[in-house]
Coordinates of C-alpha atoms in Angstrom, one line a residue:
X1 CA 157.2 77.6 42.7
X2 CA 153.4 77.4 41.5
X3 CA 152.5 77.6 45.5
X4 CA 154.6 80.6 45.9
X5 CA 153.1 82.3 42.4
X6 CA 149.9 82.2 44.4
X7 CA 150.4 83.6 47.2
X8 CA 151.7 86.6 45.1
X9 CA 148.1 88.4 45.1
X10 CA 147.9 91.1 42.5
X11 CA 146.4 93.6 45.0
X12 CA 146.8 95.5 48.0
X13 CA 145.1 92.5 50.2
X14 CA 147.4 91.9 52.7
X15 CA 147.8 88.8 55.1
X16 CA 143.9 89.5 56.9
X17 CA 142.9 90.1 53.5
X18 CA 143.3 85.8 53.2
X19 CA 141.5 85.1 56.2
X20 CA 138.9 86.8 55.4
X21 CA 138.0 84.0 52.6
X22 CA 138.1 81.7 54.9
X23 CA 134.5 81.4 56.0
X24 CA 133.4 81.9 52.3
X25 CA 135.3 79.2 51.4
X26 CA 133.9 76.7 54.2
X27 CA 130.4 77.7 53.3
X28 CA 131.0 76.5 50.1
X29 CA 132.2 73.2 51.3
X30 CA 129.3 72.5 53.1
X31 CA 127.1 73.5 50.1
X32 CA 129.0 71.1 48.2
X33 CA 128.2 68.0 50.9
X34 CA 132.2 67.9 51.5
X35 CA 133.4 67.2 54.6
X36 CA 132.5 68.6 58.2
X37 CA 134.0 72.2 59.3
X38 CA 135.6 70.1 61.4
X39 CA 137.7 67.7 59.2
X40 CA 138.4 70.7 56.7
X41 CA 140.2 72.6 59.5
X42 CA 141.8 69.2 60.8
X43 CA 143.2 68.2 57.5
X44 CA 145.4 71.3 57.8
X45 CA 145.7 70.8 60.9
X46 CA 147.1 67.3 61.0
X47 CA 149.7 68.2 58.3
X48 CA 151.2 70.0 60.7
X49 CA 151.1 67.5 63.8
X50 CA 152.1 64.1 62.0
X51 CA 155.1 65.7 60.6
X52 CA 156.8 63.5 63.6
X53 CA 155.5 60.4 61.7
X54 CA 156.1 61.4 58.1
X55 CA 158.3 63.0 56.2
X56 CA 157.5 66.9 55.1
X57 CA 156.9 65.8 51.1
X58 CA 154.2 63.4 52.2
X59 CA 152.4 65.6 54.5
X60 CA 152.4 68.3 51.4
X61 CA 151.2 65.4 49.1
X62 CA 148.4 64.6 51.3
X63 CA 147.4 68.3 51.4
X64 CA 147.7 68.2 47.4
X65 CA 145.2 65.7 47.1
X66 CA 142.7 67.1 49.5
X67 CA 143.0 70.5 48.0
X68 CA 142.4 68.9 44.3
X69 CA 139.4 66.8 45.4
X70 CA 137.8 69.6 46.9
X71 CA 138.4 71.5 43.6
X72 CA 137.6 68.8 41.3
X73 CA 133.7 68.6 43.3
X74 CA 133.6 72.0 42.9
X75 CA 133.5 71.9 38.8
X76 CA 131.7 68.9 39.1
X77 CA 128.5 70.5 40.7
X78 CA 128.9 74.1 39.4
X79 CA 130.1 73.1 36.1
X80 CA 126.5 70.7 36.0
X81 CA 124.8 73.8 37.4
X82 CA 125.8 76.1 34.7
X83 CA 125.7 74.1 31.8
X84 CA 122.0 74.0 32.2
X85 CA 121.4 77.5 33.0
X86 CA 123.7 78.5 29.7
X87 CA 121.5 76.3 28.1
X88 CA 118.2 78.6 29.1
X89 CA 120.4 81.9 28.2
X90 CA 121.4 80.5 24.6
X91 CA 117.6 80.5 24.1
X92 CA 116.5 83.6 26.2
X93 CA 120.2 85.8 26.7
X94 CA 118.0 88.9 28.1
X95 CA 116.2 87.0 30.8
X96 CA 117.4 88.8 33.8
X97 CA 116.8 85.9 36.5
X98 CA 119.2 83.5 34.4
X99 CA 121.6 86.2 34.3
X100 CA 121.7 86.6 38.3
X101 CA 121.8 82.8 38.2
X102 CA 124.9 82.6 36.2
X103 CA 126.5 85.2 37.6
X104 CA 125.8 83.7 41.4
X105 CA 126.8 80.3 40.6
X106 CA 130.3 81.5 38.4
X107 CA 131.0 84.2 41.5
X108 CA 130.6 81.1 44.4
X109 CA 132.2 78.5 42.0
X110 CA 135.2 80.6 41.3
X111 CA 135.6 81.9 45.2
X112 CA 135.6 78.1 46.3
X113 CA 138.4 77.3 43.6
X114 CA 140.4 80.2 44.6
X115 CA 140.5 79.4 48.1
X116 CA 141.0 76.2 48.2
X117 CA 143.1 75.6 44.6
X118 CA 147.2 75.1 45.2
X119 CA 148.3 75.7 42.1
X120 CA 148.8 78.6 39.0
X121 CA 146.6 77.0 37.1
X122 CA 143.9 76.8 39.7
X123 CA 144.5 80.4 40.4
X124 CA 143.9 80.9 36.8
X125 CA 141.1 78.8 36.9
X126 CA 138.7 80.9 39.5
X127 CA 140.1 84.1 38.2
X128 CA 138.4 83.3 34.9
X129 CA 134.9 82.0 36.6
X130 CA 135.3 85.2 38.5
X131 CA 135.4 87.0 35.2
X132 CA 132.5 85.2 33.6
X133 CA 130.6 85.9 36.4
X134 CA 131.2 89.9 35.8
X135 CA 130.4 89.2 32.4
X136 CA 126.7 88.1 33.4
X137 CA 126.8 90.6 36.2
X138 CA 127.8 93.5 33.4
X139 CA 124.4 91.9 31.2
X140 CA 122.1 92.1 33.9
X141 CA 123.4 96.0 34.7
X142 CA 122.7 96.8 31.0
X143 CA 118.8 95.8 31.3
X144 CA 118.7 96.7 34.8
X145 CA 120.7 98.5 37.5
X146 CA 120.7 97.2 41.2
X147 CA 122.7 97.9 43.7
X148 CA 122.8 93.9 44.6
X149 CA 124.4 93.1 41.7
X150 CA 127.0 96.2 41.7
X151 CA 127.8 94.5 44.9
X152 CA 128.4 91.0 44.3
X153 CA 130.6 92.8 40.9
X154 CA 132.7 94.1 43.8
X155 CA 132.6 90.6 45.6
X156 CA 134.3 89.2 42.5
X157 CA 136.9 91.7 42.8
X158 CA 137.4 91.3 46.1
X159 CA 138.0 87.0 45.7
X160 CA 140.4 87.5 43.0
X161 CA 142.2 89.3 45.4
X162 CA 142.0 92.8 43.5
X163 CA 141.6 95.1 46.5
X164 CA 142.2 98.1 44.5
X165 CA 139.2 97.3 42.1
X166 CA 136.5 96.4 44.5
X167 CA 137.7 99.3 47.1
X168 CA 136.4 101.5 44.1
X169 CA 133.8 100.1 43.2
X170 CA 132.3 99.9 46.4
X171 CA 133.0 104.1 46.9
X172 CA 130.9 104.5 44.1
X173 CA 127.9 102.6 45.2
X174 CA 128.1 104.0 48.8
X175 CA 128.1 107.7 46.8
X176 CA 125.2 107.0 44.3
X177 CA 123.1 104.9 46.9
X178 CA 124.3 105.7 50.1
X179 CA 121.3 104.5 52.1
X180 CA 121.9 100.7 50.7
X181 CA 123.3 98.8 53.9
X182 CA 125.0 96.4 52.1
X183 CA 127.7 98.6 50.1
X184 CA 128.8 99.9 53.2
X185 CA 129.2 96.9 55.1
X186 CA 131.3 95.5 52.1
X187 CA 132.8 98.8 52.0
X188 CA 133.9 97.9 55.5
X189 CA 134.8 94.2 54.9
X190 CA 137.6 95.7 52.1
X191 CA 139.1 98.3 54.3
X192 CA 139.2 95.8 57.0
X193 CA 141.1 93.4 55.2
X194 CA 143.4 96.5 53.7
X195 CA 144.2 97.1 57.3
X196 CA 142.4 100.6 57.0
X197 CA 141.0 99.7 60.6
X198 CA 139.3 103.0 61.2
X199 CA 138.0 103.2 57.8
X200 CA 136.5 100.0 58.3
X201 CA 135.2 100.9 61.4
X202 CA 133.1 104.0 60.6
X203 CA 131.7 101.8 57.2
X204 CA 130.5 99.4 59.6
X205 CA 129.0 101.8 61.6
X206 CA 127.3 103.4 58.4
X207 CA 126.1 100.1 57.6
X208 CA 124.3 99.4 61.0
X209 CA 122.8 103.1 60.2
X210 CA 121.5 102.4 57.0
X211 CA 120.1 99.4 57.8
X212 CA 118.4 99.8 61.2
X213 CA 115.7 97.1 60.7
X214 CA 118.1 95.2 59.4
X215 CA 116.1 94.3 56.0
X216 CA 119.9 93.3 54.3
X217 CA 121.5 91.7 57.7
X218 CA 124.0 94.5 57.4
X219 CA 123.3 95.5 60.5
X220 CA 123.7 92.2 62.1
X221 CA 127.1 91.5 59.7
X222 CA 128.7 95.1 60.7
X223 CA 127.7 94.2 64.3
X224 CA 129.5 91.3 64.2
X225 CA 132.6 92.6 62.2
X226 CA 133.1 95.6 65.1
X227 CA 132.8 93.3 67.9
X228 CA 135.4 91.2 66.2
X229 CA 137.6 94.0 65.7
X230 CA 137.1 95.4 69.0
X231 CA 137.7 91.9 70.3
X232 CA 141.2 91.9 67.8
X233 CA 141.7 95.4 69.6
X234 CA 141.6 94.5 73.2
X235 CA 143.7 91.0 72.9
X236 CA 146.5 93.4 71.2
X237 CA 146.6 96.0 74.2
X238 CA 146.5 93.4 76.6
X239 CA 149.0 91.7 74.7
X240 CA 151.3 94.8 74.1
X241 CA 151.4 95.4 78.0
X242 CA 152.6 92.4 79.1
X243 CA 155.1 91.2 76.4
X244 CA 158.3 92.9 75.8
X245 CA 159.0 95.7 73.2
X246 CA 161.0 93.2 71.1
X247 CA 157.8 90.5 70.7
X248 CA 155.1 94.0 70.1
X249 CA 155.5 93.8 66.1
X250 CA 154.6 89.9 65.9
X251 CA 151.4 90.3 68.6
X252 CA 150.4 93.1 66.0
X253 CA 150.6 90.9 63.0
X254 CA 148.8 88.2 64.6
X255 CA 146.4 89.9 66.0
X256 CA 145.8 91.6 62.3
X257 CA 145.0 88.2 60.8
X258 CA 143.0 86.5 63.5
X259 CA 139.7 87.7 61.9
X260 CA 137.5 86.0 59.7
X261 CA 134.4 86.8 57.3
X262 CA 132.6 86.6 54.0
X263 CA 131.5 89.4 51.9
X264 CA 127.9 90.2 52.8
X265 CA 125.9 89.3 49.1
X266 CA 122.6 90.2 48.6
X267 CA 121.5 88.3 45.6
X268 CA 118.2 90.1 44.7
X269 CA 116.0 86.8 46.3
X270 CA 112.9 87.7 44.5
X271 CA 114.2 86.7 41.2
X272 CA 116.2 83.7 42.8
X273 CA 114.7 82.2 45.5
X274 CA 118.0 82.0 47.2
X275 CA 121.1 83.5 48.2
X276 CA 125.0 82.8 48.7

């Protein structure tokens, strides 16, 4: 029952909405030294392929396990990680670099956990680091606005699944700043995994126009995103001619889930040094 609570997202993110964590969620492994893209993807994999030699309740305990390690690293070097920098902001709560810290490190530690967490209390879990790291967000806003950071507020949105919130959000910012590239290739990345495929579509291409130097990678990122989705597009037609009307429905679904990308997060590298 706790799996099934999960999967019950509280927005309108539909199935491509999922896959679109997926890439997040691996880059986070590999920050994390865990296992190879490879033997993430193989772990799920092989659930499926050795249920001729075991029985379907160890296969799901084996995928327990991994999930929970994975998980359990991610508090381990996150929860190290912020402990120090809550340390600096007891002492200095206004300094706006700690701020962008905290709210970086809560926003990637909670999107790991929510991905790859199995249970309610997981999903409980990275909504709450999701929410602390809008809390730090919201402090850095009231010193100082930036468009980055109203970004990665939508971001957090977006990974807890609340399609509704960061759709909004991300309207707003494209209206008050619409020359910043990357609110209107998030923009896109949120109708895209609504299923608004047009809508997504014409944000990309507003991206790739207000970045034309490509100073955010929004260009590159919404390039990438329409050739996926044309890509989506043509191995549905050519699907859709050849099988029969009765198979159209499922090719459509699929096809509707095959993508996969992170939010694009601009994390204001001056103050940081780094970035998601």
């Amino acid at each position: 029952m706790a799996q099934q609570s999960k999967k019950k997202s509280t927005s309108n993110i539909g199935p491509a909405g999922k896959a679109l964590i997926v890439v997040f969620a691996v880059l986070m492994a590999l920050s994390l030294m865990l296992p190879s893209l490879s033997s993430i993807f193989s772990s799920s994999s092989s659930s499926s392929s050795s249920s001729e030699q075991t029985t379907d309740a160890d296969s799901s305990s084996d995928s327990d396990s991994s999930e929970t390690d994975y998980v359990a690293k991610a508090d381990e070097k996150y929860g190290a990680q912020v402990a120090t920098l809550e340390e600096k902001y007891a002492s200095d709560p206004v300094n706006l670099a700690t701020l962008l810290n905290l709210g970086k490190d809560y926003m990637t530690w909670g999107a790991y956990v929510r991905y790859f967490g199995s249970t309610d209390a997981d999903t409980s879990h990275a909504n709450e680091l999701l929410s602390t790291a809008v809390k730090y967000y919201d402090e850095y806003l009231a010193i100082k606005d930036s468009d980055a950071v109203r970004v990665d507020k939508a971001l957090c949105a977006y990974y807890q699944e609340d399609g509704t919130s960061a759709l909004q959000q991300l309207k707003e910012l494209t209206e008050s700043s619409p020359d910043y590239g990357p609110a209107w290739a998030n923009l896109g990345l949120v109708y895209e995994a609504s299923g608004d495929d047009d809508s997504a579509k014409a944000a990309y291409a507003k991206a790739q126009e207000t970045d034309p130097n490509d100073e955010y990678g929004a260009k590159t990122y919404a390039t990438q995103r329409l050739a996926s989705m044309e890509s989506s597009d043509e191995t549905s037609d050519s699907d859709d001619s050849s099988a029969a009307d009765a198979t159209a429905d499922t090719t459509d679904d699929s096809a509707s889930s095959s993508t996969g990308a992170q939010g694009l997060t601009d994390t204001l590298s001056d103050l940081t040094g780094s970035s998601l």
